[in-house]
mmCIF file of C-alpha atoms in Angstrom:
data_model
loop_
_atom_site.group_PDB
_atom_site.id
_atom_site.type_symbol
_atom_site.label_atom_id
_atom_site.label_comp_id
_atom_site.label_asym_id
_atom_site.label_seq_id
_atom_site.Cartn_x
_atom_site.Cartn_y
_atom_site.Cartn_z
ATOM 1 C CA MET A 1 4.272 6.247 -9.217
ATOM 2 C CA THR A 2 4.735 5.460 -12.385
ATOM 3 C CA LYS A 3 1.896 3.053 -12.358
ATOM 4 C CA ALA A 4 -0.456 5.576 -10.229
ATOM 5 C CA ALA A 5 0.028 8.229 -12.655
ATOM 6 C CA HIS A 6 -1.238 6.017 -15.754
ATOM 7 C CA LYS A 7 -4.140 4.471 -13.472
ATOM 8 C CA VAL A 8 -5.342 8.425 -13.011
ATOM 9 C CA LEU A 9 -4.000 9.858 -16.362
ATOM 10 C CA ASP A 10 -5.036 6.985 -18.665
ATOM 11 C CA GLY A 11 -8.235 6.909 -17.477
ATOM 12 C CA ASP A 12 -8.118 3.425 -15.191
ATOM 13 C CA ALA A 13 -8.562 4.301 -11.831
ATOM 14 C CA GLY A 14 -11.950 2.597 -11.088
ATOM 15 C CA SER A 15 -14.246 3.147 -8.445
ATOM 16 C CA LEU A 16 -12.336 2.697 -4.970
ATOM 17 C CA PRO A 17 -13.332 3.440 -1.558
ATOM 18 C CA HIS A 18 -11.900 6.619 -0.020
ATOM 19 C CA PRO A 19 -12.214 8.220 2.919
ATOM 20 C CA ALA A 20 -14.539 11.462 2.975
ATOM 21 C CA LEU A 21 -13.257 14.465 1.092
ATOM 22 C CA ALA A 22 -13.134 16.452 4.530
ATOM 23 C CA ALA A 23 -11.223 13.501 6.338
ATOM 24 C CA GLN A 24 -8.227 13.938 3.035
ATOM 25 C CA LEU A 25 -8.494 17.550 2.911
ATOM 26 C CA GLU A 26 -7.483 17.718 6.685
ATOM 27 C CA PHE A 27 -4.267 15.993 5.830
ATOM 28 C CA TRP A 28 -2.891 16.899 2.401
ATOM 29 C CA LYS A 29 -3.893 20.463 2.806
ATOM 30 C CA PRO A 30 -1.349 20.926 5.111
ATOM 31 C CA VAL A 31 1.439 18.868 3.917
ATOM 32 C CA LEU A 32 0.938 20.320 0.133
ATOM 33 C CA GLU A 33 0.575 24.274 1.540
ATOM 34 C CA ALA A 34 3.869 23.268 4.432
ATOM 35 C CA ASP A 35 6.499 26.510 3.449
ATOM 36 C CA SER A 36 9.183 25.916 0.941
ATOM 37 C CA VAL A 37 12.810 25.694 2.429
ATOM 38 C CA GLY A 38 13.935 28.410 0.307
ATOM 39 C CA LEU A 39 17.820 28.101 1.102
ATOM 40 C CA LEU A 40 19.718 28.157 -2.352
ATOM 41 C CA ARG A 41 20.120 30.517 -4.740
ATOM 42 C CA PRO A 42 19.725 29.708 -8.863
ATOM 43 C CA ARG A 43 23.149 30.262 -10.590
ATOM 44 C CA ALA A 44 23.157 29.781 -14.577
ATOM 45 C CA VAL A 45 25.458 27.795 -16.690
ATOM 46 C CA GLU A 46 27.676 30.215 -18.542
ATOM 47 C CA ASN A 47 28.545 27.714 -21.581
ATOM 48 C CA PRO A 48 25.105 25.920 -21.692
ATOM 49 C CA ASP A 49 25.168 23.049 -24.105
ATOM 50 C CA LEU A 50 23.986 23.367 -27.497
ATOM 51 C CA ALA A 51 21.387 20.911 -27.387
ATOM 52 C CA VAL A 52 20.424 22.336 -23.672
ATOM 53 C CA ARG A 53 19.987 25.881 -25.723
ATOM 54 C CA ASP A 54 17.637 24.783 -27.724
ATOM 55 C CA LEU A 55 14.907 23.620 -25.795
ATOM 56 C CA TRP A 56 13.000 26.746 -24.988
ATOM 57 C CA SER A 57 12.924 26.966 -29.300
ATOM 58 C CA PRO A 58 9.846 27.393 -31.241
ATOM 59 C CA ILE A 59 7.411 24.341 -31.153
ATOM 60 C CA THR A 60 7.328 22.839 -34.527
ATOM 61 C CA GLU A 61 3.831 21.109 -36.208
ATOM 62 C CA GLY A 62 5.533 17.854 -36.764
ATOM 63 C CA GLU A 63 6.356 17.869 -33.204
ATOM 64 C CA VAL A 64 2.090 18.619 -31.849
ATOM 65 C CA ILE A 65 1.426 15.534 -34.641
ATOM 66 C CA ASN A 66 4.036 13.223 -33.542
ATOM 67 C CA ILE A 67 4.342 13.576 -29.854
ATOM 68 C CA ARG A 68 1.112 12.560 -28.676
ATOM 69 C CA LEU A 69 -0.962 11.827 -25.507
ATOM 70 C CA PRO A 70 -2.749 8.395 -24.940
ATOM 71 C CA ARG A 71 -6.463 8.899 -26.606
ATOM 72 C CA THR A 72 -8.015 7.615 -22.977
ATOM 73 C CA SER A 73 -5.681 9.772 -21.135
ATOM 74 C CA ALA A 74 -8.498 11.832 -18.373
ATOM 75 C CA PRO A 75 -9.624 15.333 -19.109
ATOM 76 C CA GLY A 76 -8.112 17.853 -16.449
ATOM 77 C CA LEU A 77 -10.638 20.884 -14.731
ATOM 78 C CA ASP A 78 -11.207 22.450 -18.044
ATOM 79 C CA GLY A 79 -12.955 19.419 -19.417
ATOM 80 C CA LEU A 80 -11.254 19.448 -22.520
ATOM 81 C CA THR A 81 -10.667 15.201 -24.062
ATOM 82 C CA VAL A 82 -7.778 14.205 -25.854
ATOM 83 C CA HIS A 83 -9.632 13.489 -28.313
ATOM 84 C CA ARG A 84 -10.676 16.895 -28.667
ATOM 85 C CA TRP A 85 -7.829 18.836 -28.893
ATOM 86 C CA PHE A 86 -6.289 16.551 -31.787
ATOM 87 C CA THR A 87 -8.770 16.238 -33.729
ATOM 88 C CA GLU A 88 -10.741 19.616 -33.255
ATOM 89 C CA VAL A 89 -7.716 21.803 -33.700
ATOM 90 C CA PRO A 90 -5.420 22.304 -36.132
ATOM 91 C CA ALA A 91 -2.246 21.540 -35.584
ATOM 92 C CA ILE A 92 -0.991 24.587 -36.728
ATOM 93 C CA LEU A 93 -3.299 26.504 -34.317
ATOM 94 C CA ARG A 94 -2.097 23.755 -31.607
ATOM 95 C CA ALA A 95 1.697 24.749 -32.386
ATOM 96 C CA ALA A 96 0.782 28.772 -32.260
ATOM 97 C CA ILE A 97 -1.351 28.107 -28.643
ATOM 98 C CA LEU A 98 1.926 26.173 -27.317
ATOM 99 C CA ASN A 99 4.003 28.649 -28.766
ATOM 100 C CA THR A 100 2.362 31.267 -27.060
ATOM 101 C CA PHE A 101 2.838 29.934 -23.694
ATOM 102 C CA MET A 102 7.035 30.274 -24.518
ATOM 103 C CA ALA A 103 6.742 33.555 -25.871
ATOM 104 C CA THR A 104 4.990 35.137 -22.819
ATOM 105 C CA GLY A 105 5.951 32.992 -20.409
ATOM 106 C CA ARG A 106 2.314 32.327 -18.811
ATOM 107 C CA ILE A 107 -0.419 29.715 -18.643
ATOM 108 C CA PRO A 108 -4.248 31.123 -18.503
ATOM 109 C CA THR A 109 -5.387 29.884 -15.695
ATOM 110 C CA ARG A 110 -8.045 27.349 -16.519
ATOM 111 C CA PHE A 111 -5.524 25.634 -18.003
ATOM 112 C CA ARG A 112 -2.614 25.909 -15.060
ATOM 113 C CA HIS A 113 -5.094 24.549 -12.227
ATOM 114 C CA SER A 114 -5.435 20.909 -11.979
ATOM 115 C CA ARG A 115 -7.565 18.517 -10.186
ATOM 116 C CA THR A 116 -5.954 15.918 -7.846
ATOM 117 C CA VAL A 117 -6.778 12.526 -7.740
ATOM 118 C CA LEU A 118 -5.986 9.859 -4.578
ATOM 119 C CA ILE A 119 -4.874 6.811 -5.284
ATOM 120 C CA PRO A 120 -4.159 4.259 -2.665
ATOM 121 C CA LYS A 121 -0.565 3.042 -2.073
ATOM 122 C CA SER A 122 -1.541 0.051 0.551
ATOM 123 C CA SER A 123 -4.418 -1.991 1.678
ATOM 124 C CA ASP A 124 -5.366 0.464 4.341
ATOM 125 C CA LEU A 125 -7.723 2.751 2.481
ATOM 126 C CA MET A 126 -9.196 4.380 5.234
ATOM 127 C CA ASP A 127 -5.659 6.092 6.362
ATOM 128 C CA PRO A 128 -5.369 9.395 4.689
ATOM 129 C CA ALA A 129 -1.864 9.563 4.745
ATOM 130 C CA CYS A 130 -1.720 6.208 2.531
ATOM 131 C CA TYR A 131 -2.725 7.658 -0.785
ATOM 132 C CA ARG A 132 -0.656 9.120 -3.678
ATOM 133 C CA PRO A 133 -1.556 12.327 -5.263
ATOM 134 C CA ILE A 134 -1.995 12.161 -8.940
ATOM 135 C CA SER A 135 -2.664 15.983 -10.483
ATOM 136 C CA VAL A 136 -4.595 16.011 -13.241
ATOM 137 C CA SER A 137 -3.840 19.477 -15.663
ATOM 138 C CA SER A 138 -5.092 20.374 -19.076
ATOM 139 C CA VAL A 139 -4.673 18.180 -21.450
ATOM 140 C CA ILE A 140 -2.928 21.256 -23.461
ATOM 141 C CA LEU A 141 -0.701 21.509 -20.425
ATOM 142 C CA ARG A 142 0.382 18.403 -20.488
ATOM 143 C CA HIS A 143 0.905 17.885 -24.341
ATOM 144 C CA PHE A 144 2.639 20.946 -23.687
ATOM 145 C CA HIS A 145 4.870 19.348 -21.283
ATOM 146 C CA LYS A 146 5.829 16.381 -22.622
ATOM 147 C CA ILE A 147 7.021 17.973 -26.002
ATOM 148 C CA LEU A 148 9.148 19.581 -23.778
ATOM 149 C CA ALA A 149 10.247 16.369 -21.650
ATOM 150 C CA GLN A 150 10.972 14.807 -24.690
ATOM 151 C CA ARG A 151 13.474 17.534 -25.305
ATOM 152 C CA LEU A 152 14.817 17.152 -22.226
ATOM 153 C CA ALA A 153 15.361 13.750 -22.174
ATOM 154 C CA THR A 154 17.591 13.685 -25.417
ATOM 155 C CA CYS A 155 20.143 16.203 -23.378
ATOM 156 C CA LYS A 156 21.540 13.422 -21.551
ATOM 157 C CA LEU A 157 22.001 15.679 -18.009
ATOM 158 C CA LEU A 158 21.026 12.613 -16.238
ATOM 159 C CA ASP A 159 23.430 10.556 -13.499
ATOM 160 C CA VAL A 160 24.708 6.892 -15.252
ATOM 161 C CA ARG A 161 24.258 5.590 -11.836
ATOM 162 C CA GLN A 162 20.568 6.866 -12.217
ATOM 163 C CA ARG A 163 17.259 3.780 -13.639
ATOM 164 C CA ALA A 164 14.013 6.086 -12.303
ATOM 165 C CA PHE A 165 11.971 7.790 -14.643
ATOM 166 C CA ILE A 166 13.610 7.634 -17.843
ATOM 167 C CA SER A 167 13.374 5.358 -21.051
ATOM 168 C CA ALA A 168 16.582 2.783 -20.065
ATOM 169 C CA ASP A 169 16.681 -0.980 -18.534
ATOM 170 C CA GLY A 170 15.310 -0.263 -15.065
ATOM 171 C CA ALA A 171 16.709 -3.791 -14.804
ATOM 172 C CA GLU A 172 20.510 -2.972 -15.023
ATOM 173 C CA ASN A 173 20.853 -1.272 -11.483
ATOM 174 C CA VAL A 174 18.754 -4.702 -9.681
ATOM 175 C CA ALA A 175 21.548 -7.001 -12.229
ATOM 176 C CA VAL A 176 24.438 -4.546 -10.670
ATOM 177 C CA LEU A 177 23.541 -4.519 -6.983
ATOM 178 C CA SER A 178 23.235 -8.821 -7.386
ATOM 179 C CA ALA A 179 26.252 -8.790 -8.906
ATOM 180 C CA LEU A 180 27.869 -6.966 -6.085
ATOM 181 C CA LEU A 181 26.398 -9.058 -3.672
ATOM 182 C CA PHE A 182 27.233 -11.991 -5.274
ATOM 183 C CA ASP A 183 30.821 -11.403 -5.911
ATOM 184 C CA ALA A 184 31.402 -10.167 -1.897
ATOM 185 C CA ARG A 185 30.136 -13.467 -1.205
ATOM 186 C CA ILE A 186 32.277 -15.043 -3.576
ATOM 187 C CA ASN A 187 35.957 -13.474 -2.500
ATOM 188 C CA ARG A 188 34.155 -12.621 0.782
ATOM 189 C CA ARG A 189 34.556 -9.127 0.665
ATOM 190 C CA GLN A 190 33.498 -6.434 2.926
ATOM 191 C CA LEU A 191 30.467 -5.136 1.475
ATOM 192 C CA HIS A 192 28.159 -2.480 3.134
ATOM 193 C CA VAL A 193 24.686 -1.520 1.722
ATOM 194 C CA ILE A 194 22.600 1.492 2.893
ATOM 195 C CA THR A 195 19.526 1.690 1.553
ATOM 196 C CA LEU A 196 17.091 4.959 1.532
ATOM 197 C CA ASP A 197 13.665 5.278 0.563
ATOM 198 C CA VAL A 198 13.449 8.667 -1.239
ATOM 199 C CA ARG A 199 9.970 8.577 -2.641
ATOM 200 C CA LYS A 200 8.717 11.554 0.221
ATOM 201 C CA ALA A 201 10.953 13.712 -1.537
ATOM 202 C CA PHE A 202 8.742 13.847 -4.668
ATOM 203 C CA ASP A 203 6.297 15.420 -2.101
ATOM 204 C CA THR A 204 8.479 17.939 -0.291
ATOM 205 C CA VAL A 205 11.209 19.315 -2.590
ATOM 206 C CA SER A 206 11.467 23.134 -1.988
ATOM 207 C CA HIS A 207 10.757 24.889 -5.187
ATOM 208 C CA ASP A 208 13.831 27.034 -5.174
ATOM 209 C CA ALA A 209 15.877 23.610 -5.476
ATOM 210 C CA ILE A 210 13.378 23.232 -8.691
ATOM 211 C CA SER A 211 15.175 26.115 -9.875
ATOM 212 C CA TYR A 212 18.100 25.676 -8.901
ATOM 213 C CA VAL A 213 18.414 22.812 -10.243
ATOM 214 C CA LEU A 214 17.205 24.063 -13.770
ATOM 215 C CA CYS A 215 19.665 26.943 -13.880
ATOM 216 C CA LYS A 216 22.895 24.749 -12.887
ATOM 217 C CA HIS A 217 21.799 22.606 -15.748
ATOM 218 C CA GLY A 218 22.339 25.063 -18.268
ATOM 219 C CA LEU A 219 18.190 25.182 -19.062
ATOM 220 C CA PRO A 220 17.082 28.641 -20.675
ATOM 221 C CA GLN A 221 16.141 31.785 -18.833
ATOM 222 C CA GLY A 222 12.730 31.640 -19.895
ATOM 223 C CA MET A 223 11.811 27.856 -19.402
ATOM 224 C CA VAL A 224 13.442 28.237 -16.013
ATOM 225 C CA GLU A 225 11.314 31.361 -15.385
ATOM 226 C CA TYR A 226 8.046 30.147 -16.963
ATOM 227 C CA LEU A 227 8.697 26.361 -15.085
ATOM 228 C CA SER A 228 9.194 28.194 -11.403
ATOM 229 C CA ASN A 229 6.572 30.824 -12.123
ATOM 230 C CA LEU A 230 3.786 27.946 -12.683
ATOM 231 C CA TYR A 231 5.077 26.125 -9.533
ATOM 232 C CA ARG A 232 4.492 29.444 -7.597
ATOM 233 C CA THR A 233 1.295 29.861 -9.269
ATOM 234 C CA ALA A 234 -0.810 26.684 -9.969
ATOM 235 C CA ALA A 235 -3.318 25.248 -7.216
ATOM 236 C CA VAL A 236 -5.132 22.114 -6.996
ATOM 237 C CA ARG A 237 -8.093 21.089 -5.741
ATOM 238 C CA LEU A 238 -8.563 17.427 -4.281
ATOM 239 C CA GLU A 239 -11.240 15.375 -6.176
ATOM 240 C CA ILE A 240 -13.052 12.480 -4.336
ATOM 241 C CA ASP A 241 -16.262 10.754 -5.874
ATOM 242 C CA GLY A 242 -16.858 13.577 -8.303
ATOM 243 C CA GLU A 243 -16.226 16.284 -5.029
ATOM 244 C CA PHE A 244 -14.090 19.358 -5.039
ATOM 245 C CA SER A 245 -12.320 20.593 -2.354
ATOM 246 C CA GLU A 246 -11.628 24.153 -2.487
ATOM 247 C CA GLU A 247 -8.519 25.135 -3.744
ATOM 248 C CA LEU A 248 -5.082 24.510 -2.630
ATOM 249 C CA LEU A 249 -1.745 26.121 -3.706
ATOM 250 C CA PRO A 250 1.224 23.974 -2.973
ATOM 251 C CA GLU A 251 3.923 25.271 -1.477
ATOM 252 C CA ARG A 252 6.852 22.518 -2.513
ATOM 253 C CA GLY A 253 6.689 19.146 -4.342
ATOM 254 C CA VAL A 254 7.402 18.087 -7.590
ATOM 255 C CA ARG A 255 3.905 17.383 -8.861
ATOM 256 C CA GLN A 256 3.072 13.602 -9.839
ATOM 257 C CA GLY A 257 1.235 13.250 -12.493
ATOM 258 C CA ASN A 258 3.027 16.266 -14.837
ATOM 259 C CA LEU A 259 5.104 14.743 -16.936
ATOM 260 C CA LEU A 260 7.979 16.733 -16.531
ATOM 261 C CA SER A 261 7.602 16.717 -13.011
ATOM 262 C CA PRO A 262 10.083 12.759 -13.572
ATOM 263 C CA LEU A 263 13.104 14.501 -14.900
ATOM 264 C CA ILE A 264 13.136 17.851 -13.036
ATOM 265 C CA PHE A 265 13.035 15.316 -9.389
ATOM 266 C CA ASN A 266 15.923 13.309 -11.614
ATOM 267 C CA LEU A 267 18.422 16.626 -11.827
ATOM 268 C CA ILE A 268 17.615 17.113 -8.222
ATOM 269 C CA MET A 269 18.866 13.626 -7.492
ATOM 270 C CA ASN A 270 21.777 14.135 -9.731
ATOM 271 C CA GLU A 271 22.947 16.952 -6.711
ATOM 272 C CA ILE A 272 21.705 14.000 -4.055
ATOM 273 C CA LEU A 273 24.442 11.543 -5.744
ATOM 274 C CA ALA A 274 26.945 14.291 -6.377
ATOM 275 C CA ALA A 275 27.009 14.169 -2.634
ATOM 276 C CA VAL A 276 28.617 10.497 -2.656
ATOM 277 C CA PRO A 277 32.348 10.900 -2.341
ATOM 278 C CA ASP A 278 34.194 9.345 -5.176
ATOM 279 C CA GLN A 279 36.896 7.304 -3.254
ATOM 280 C CA VAL A 280 34.179 5.613 -1.255
ATOM 281 C CA GLY A 281 32.852 2.560 -2.797
ATOM 282 C CA TYR A 282 33.070 -1.210 -3.662
ATOM 283 C CA ASN A 283 35.865 -1.968 -6.474
ATOM 284 C CA MET A 284 34.550 -4.771 -9.246
ATOM 285 C CA LEU A 285 36.345 -5.495 -12.263
ATOM 286 C CA GLY A 286 37.934 -2.010 -11.969
ATOM 287 C CA ARG A 287 35.335 -0.322 -11.932
ATOM 288 C CA ASN A 288 34.054 1.953 -8.453
ATOM 289 C CA LEU A 289 30.702 1.501 -7.430
ATOM 290 C CA ASN A 290 29.038 3.829 -4.599
ATOM 291 C CA ALA A 291 25.576 4.546 -5.592
ATOM 292 C CA LEU A 292 22.779 2.972 -7.438
ATOM 293 C CA ALA A 293 19.315 5.131 -8.257
ATOM 294 C CA PHE A 294 16.250 3.306 -8.626
ATOM 295 C CA ALA A 295 12.393 4.533 -8.617
ATOM 296 C CA ASP A 296 11.817 4.893 -5.105
ATOM 297 C CA ASP A 297 14.671 4.261 -3.508
ATOM 298 C CA LEU A 298 18.724 4.969 -3.443
ATOM 299 C CA VAL A 299 20.963 2.597 -2.837
ATOM 300 C CA LEU A 300 24.460 3.468 -1.439
ATOM 301 C CA VAL A 301 27.508 1.161 -1.351
ATOM 302 C CA GLY A 302 30.822 1.124 0.399
ATOM 303 C CA SER A 303 33.506 -1.654 1.157
ATOM 304 C CA THR A 304 33.800 -0.898 4.301
ATOM 305 C CA ARG A 305 30.847 0.577 6.954
ATOM 306 C CA ASP A 306 33.315 3.936 7.695
ATOM 307 C CA GLY A 307 32.796 4.658 3.646
ATOM 308 C CA ALA A 308 29.544 3.689 4.276
ATOM 309 C CA GLN A 309 29.004 6.179 6.749
ATOM 310 C CA ARG A 310 30.554 8.769 4.708
ATOM 311 C CA SER A 311 28.266 8.186 1.762
ATOM 312 C CA LEU A 312 24.911 7.933 4.334
ATOM 313 C CA GLU A 313 26.088 11.321 5.606
ATOM 314 C CA GLY A 314 26.949 13.407 2.746
ATOM 315 C CA VAL A 315 24.126 12.234 0.897
ATOM 316 C CA MET A 316 21.240 13.288 4.028
ATOM 317 C CA ALA A 317 23.039 16.655 4.218
ATOM 318 C CA ALA A 318 22.530 17.221 0.244
ATOM 319 C CA MET A 319 18.796 16.239 1.070
ATOM 320 C CA LEU A 320 18.580 18.463 3.511
ATOM 321 C CA GLU A 321 19.501 21.580 1.487
ATOM 322 C CA PHE A 322 16.637 20.408 -1.268
ATOM 323 C CA VAL A 323 13.774 18.881 0.569
#
């Protein structure tokens, strides 16, 4: 997902063969506009952490200067480039614009809507299902969300078993899994490992689930309302070889290409990981290990077959609530 996003957002998509726009639209329209589940109801945390409460505090001039987008980052539908935004608009005015978004909880339509570029994820270039949609919103919105994402990343809200989409050693979970396999083999102990592909969940997460996890983790009400409204109203247009589709209004999914999306998805994964029973797992060096979260996969670990099955059932039940 990260590599695909960089290819588009950093201007490195190149020219690739695609199915005709009509064929892509026929496939993606029902996927993007499918109804959200809508079973969860937001419930705010009574005493959120101070750092979390500060997420929606006014953006400073220093933040708009120091937190930047790549110079080659692609423009959105409004055509505004990174170069123009950072060189022609004074920092104090940039901060004022972003703080207006905060104060009103709304983004103007021209900045809110996105173009969606389809990047192949397999060698079958003529099958619309073999593409990953990357939404390219306005540079202004991406800058705003990058600042919010950096603030959110400092709040340490994520489960320690997660290593996806964050600034951390992604090889750590690989090393842990390798150590588990080695320990079980050397000591002739039972080890049951279940791998779940969670990449599709990125596209099917309920928008109600997004509001639910933001509230549950104590994010400021203004920020929750802003993001909920953005997901309800932000339209996309598929782009293929310079040709645009009609506007589509996604009813579910965490939009790939939005700089806040990976962190929001990880907060949802917190809820999935919480469904893994604490008493199930594999004990190594006095530590019980029952799950490892990667970018595309969730690995469940158990010392017995029944234990691994219980973990799987808990995770699948939780995923049905969110996706």
